[in-house]
XYZ file of N, CA and C in Angstrom:
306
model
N -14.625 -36.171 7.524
C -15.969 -36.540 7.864
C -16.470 -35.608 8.957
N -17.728 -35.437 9.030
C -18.330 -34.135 9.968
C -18.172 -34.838 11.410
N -18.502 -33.573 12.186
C -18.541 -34.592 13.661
C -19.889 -35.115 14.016
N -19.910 -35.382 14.627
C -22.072 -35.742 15.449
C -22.783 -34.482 15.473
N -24.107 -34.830 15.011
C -24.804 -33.426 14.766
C -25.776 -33.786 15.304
N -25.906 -34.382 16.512
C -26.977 -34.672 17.621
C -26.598 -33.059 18.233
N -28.379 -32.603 18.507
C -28.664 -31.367 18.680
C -28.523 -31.445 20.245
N -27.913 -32.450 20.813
C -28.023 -32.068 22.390
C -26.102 -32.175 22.997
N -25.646 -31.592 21.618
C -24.321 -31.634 21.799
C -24.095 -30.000 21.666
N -24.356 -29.124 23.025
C -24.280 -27.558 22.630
C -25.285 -26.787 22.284
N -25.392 -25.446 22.779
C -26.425 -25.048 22.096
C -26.786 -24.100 20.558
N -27.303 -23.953 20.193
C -27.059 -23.177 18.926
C -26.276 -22.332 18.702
N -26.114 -21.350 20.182
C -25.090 -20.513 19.778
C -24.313 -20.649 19.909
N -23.209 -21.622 20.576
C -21.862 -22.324 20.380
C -21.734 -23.136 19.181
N -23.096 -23.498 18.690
C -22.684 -23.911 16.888
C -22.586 -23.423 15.962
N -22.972 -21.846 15.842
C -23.104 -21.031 14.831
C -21.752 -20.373 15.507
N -21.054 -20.060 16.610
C -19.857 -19.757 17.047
C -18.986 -20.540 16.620
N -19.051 -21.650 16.657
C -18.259 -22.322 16.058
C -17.711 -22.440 14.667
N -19.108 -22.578 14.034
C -18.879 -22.434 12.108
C -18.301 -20.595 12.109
N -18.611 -19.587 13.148
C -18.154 -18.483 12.346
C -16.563 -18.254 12.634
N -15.775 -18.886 13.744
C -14.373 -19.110 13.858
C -13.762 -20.397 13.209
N -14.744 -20.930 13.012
C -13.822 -21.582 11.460
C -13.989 -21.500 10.342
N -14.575 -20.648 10.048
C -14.555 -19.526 8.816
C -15.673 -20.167 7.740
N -16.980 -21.240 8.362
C -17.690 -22.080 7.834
C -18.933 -20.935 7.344
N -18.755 -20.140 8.405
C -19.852 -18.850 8.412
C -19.485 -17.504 8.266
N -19.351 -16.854 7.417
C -19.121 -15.589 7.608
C -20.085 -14.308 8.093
N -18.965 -13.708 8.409
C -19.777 -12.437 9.328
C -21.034 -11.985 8.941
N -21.155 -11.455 7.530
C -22.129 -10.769 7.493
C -23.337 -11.653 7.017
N -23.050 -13.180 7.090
C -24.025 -14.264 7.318
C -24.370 -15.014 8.346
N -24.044 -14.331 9.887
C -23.983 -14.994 10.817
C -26.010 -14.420 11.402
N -26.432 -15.203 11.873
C -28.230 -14.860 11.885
C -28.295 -13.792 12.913
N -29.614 -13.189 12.717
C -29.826 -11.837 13.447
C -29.881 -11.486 14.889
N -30.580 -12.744 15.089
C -30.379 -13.030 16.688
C -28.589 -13.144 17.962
N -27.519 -13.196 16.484
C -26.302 -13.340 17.351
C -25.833 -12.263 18.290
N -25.817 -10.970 17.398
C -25.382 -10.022 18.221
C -25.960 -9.173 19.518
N -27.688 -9.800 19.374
C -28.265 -9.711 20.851
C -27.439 -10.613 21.370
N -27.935 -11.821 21.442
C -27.160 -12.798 22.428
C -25.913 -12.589 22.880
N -25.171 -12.412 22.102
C -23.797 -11.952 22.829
C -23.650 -10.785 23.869
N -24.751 -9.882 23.133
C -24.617 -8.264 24.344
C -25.784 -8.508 25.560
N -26.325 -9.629 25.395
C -27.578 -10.008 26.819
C -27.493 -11.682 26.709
N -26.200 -12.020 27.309
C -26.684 -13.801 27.198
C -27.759 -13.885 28.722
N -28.212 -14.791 27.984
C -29.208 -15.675 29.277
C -28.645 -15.907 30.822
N -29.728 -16.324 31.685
C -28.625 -16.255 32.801
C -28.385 -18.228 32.968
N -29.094 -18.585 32.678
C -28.906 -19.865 32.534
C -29.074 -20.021 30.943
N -27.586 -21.279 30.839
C -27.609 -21.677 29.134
C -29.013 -22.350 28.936
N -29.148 -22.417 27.366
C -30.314 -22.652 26.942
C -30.118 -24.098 26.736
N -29.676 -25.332 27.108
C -29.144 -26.925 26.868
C -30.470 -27.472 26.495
N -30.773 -28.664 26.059
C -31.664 -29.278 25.940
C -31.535 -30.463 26.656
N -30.181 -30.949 27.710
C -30.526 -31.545 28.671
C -30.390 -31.208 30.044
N -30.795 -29.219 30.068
C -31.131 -28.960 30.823
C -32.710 -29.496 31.472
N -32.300 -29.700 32.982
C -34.240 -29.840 33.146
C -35.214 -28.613 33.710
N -36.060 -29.094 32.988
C -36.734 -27.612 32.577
C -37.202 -26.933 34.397
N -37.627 -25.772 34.324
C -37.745 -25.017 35.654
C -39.149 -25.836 36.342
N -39.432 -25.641 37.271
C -40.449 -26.038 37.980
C -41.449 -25.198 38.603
N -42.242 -24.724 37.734
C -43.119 -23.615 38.154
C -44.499 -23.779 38.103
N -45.452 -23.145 38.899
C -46.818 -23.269 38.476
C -47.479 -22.192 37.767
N -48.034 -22.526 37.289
C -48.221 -21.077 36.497
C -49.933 -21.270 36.286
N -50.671 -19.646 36.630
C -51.456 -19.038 37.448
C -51.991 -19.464 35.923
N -53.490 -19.203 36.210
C -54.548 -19.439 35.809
C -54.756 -17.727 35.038
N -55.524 -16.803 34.130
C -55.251 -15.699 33.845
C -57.073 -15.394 33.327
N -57.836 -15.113 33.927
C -58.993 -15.157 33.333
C -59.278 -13.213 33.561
N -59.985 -13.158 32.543
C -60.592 -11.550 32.526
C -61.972 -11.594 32.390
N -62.865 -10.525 33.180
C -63.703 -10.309 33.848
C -64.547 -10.752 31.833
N -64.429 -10.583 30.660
C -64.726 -10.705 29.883
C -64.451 -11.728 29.298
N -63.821 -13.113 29.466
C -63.625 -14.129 29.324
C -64.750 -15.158 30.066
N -65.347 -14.654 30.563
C -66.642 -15.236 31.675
C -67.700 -14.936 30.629
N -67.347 -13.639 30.469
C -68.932 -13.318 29.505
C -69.025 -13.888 28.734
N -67.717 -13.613 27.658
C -67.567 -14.222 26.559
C -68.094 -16.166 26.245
N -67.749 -16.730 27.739
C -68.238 -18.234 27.393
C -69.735 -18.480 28.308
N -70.172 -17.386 28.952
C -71.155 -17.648 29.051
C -72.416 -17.381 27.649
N -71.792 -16.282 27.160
C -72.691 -15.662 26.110
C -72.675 -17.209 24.814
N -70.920 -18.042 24.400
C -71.069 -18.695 23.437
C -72.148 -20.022 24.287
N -71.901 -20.358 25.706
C -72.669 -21.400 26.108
C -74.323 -20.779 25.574
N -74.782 -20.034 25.988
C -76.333 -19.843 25.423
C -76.783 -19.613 23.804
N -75.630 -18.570 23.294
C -76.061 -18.500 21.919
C -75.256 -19.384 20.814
N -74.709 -20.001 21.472
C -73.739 -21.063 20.404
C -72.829 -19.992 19.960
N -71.739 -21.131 19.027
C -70.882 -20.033 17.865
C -71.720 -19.486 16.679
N -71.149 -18.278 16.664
C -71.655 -17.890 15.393
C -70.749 -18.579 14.115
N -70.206 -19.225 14.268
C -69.111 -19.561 12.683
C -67.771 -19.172 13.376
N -67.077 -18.733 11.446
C -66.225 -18.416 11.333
C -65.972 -16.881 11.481
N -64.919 -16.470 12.295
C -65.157 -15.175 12.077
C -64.065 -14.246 11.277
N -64.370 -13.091 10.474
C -63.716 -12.792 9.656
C -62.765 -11.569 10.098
N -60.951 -12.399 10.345
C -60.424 -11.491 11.352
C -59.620 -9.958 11.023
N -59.868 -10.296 9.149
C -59.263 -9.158 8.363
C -60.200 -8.086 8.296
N -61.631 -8.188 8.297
C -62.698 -6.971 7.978
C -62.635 -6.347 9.748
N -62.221 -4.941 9.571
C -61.431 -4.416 10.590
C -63.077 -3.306 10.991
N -64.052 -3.211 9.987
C -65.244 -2.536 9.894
C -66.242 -3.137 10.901
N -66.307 -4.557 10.607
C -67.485 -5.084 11.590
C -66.562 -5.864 12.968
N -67.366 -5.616 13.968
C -66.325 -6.348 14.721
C -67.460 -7.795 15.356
N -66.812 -8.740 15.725
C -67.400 -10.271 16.204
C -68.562 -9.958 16.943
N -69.693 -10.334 17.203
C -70.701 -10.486 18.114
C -70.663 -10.716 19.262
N -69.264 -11.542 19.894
C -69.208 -11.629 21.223
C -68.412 -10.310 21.519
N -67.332 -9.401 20.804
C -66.932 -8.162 21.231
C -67.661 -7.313 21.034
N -69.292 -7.355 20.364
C -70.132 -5.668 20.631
C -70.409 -6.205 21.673
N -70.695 -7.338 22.088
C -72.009 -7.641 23.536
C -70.765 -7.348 24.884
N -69.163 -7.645 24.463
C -68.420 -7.065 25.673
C -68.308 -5.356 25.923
N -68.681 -5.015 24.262
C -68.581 -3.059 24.819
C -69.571 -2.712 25.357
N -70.795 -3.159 24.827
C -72.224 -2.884 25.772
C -71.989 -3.362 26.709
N -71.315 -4.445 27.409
C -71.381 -4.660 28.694
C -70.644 -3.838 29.228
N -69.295 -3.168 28.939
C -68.688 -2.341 29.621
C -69.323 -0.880 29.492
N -70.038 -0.713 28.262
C -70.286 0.780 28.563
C -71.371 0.956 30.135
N -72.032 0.001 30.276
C -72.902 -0.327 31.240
C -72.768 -0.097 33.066
């Protein structure tokens, strides 16, 4: 019978270490991400009952992120915009190049 496969028993890569020394996994099926990890492990393990870091984290606004919601506050959205046609570009990015060519 298997053992407990509650995911907060280890982290992935001691489980895929595991299946590949007991021969559950073989080598040239072991996932792509292993052989980074092994040549750069983390400096703290990755646990899931680790508790998480305690940081604040900064606010990130660009001088064109102002424009940009001042311009949608007055002219509304235009829609949907179409992010594959590489020819026309969005209405709020010509009104940011005219603002920068400026």
């Amino acid at each position: 019978m298997a053992g407990s496969r509650l995911e907060k028993v280890g982290t992935i890569f001691s489980r895929v270490r595991g299946l590949m020394r007991s021969g559950a996994l073989r080598e040239e099926d072991k996932p792509l991400w292993y052989d980074v990890y092994t040549a750069f492990p983390p400096k703290y393990e990755p646990r899931a009952d680790r508790p998480p870091a305690q940081r604040i984290l900064a606010d990130i606004f660009y001088p064109e992120d102002v424009l940009r919601a001042q311009f949608y506050k007055h002219f509304g959205s235009p829609g949907s915009i179409d992010l594959t046609n590489q020819k026309t570009k969005a209405l709020s990015e010509r009104l940011k190049l005219n603002y920068q060519k400026q």
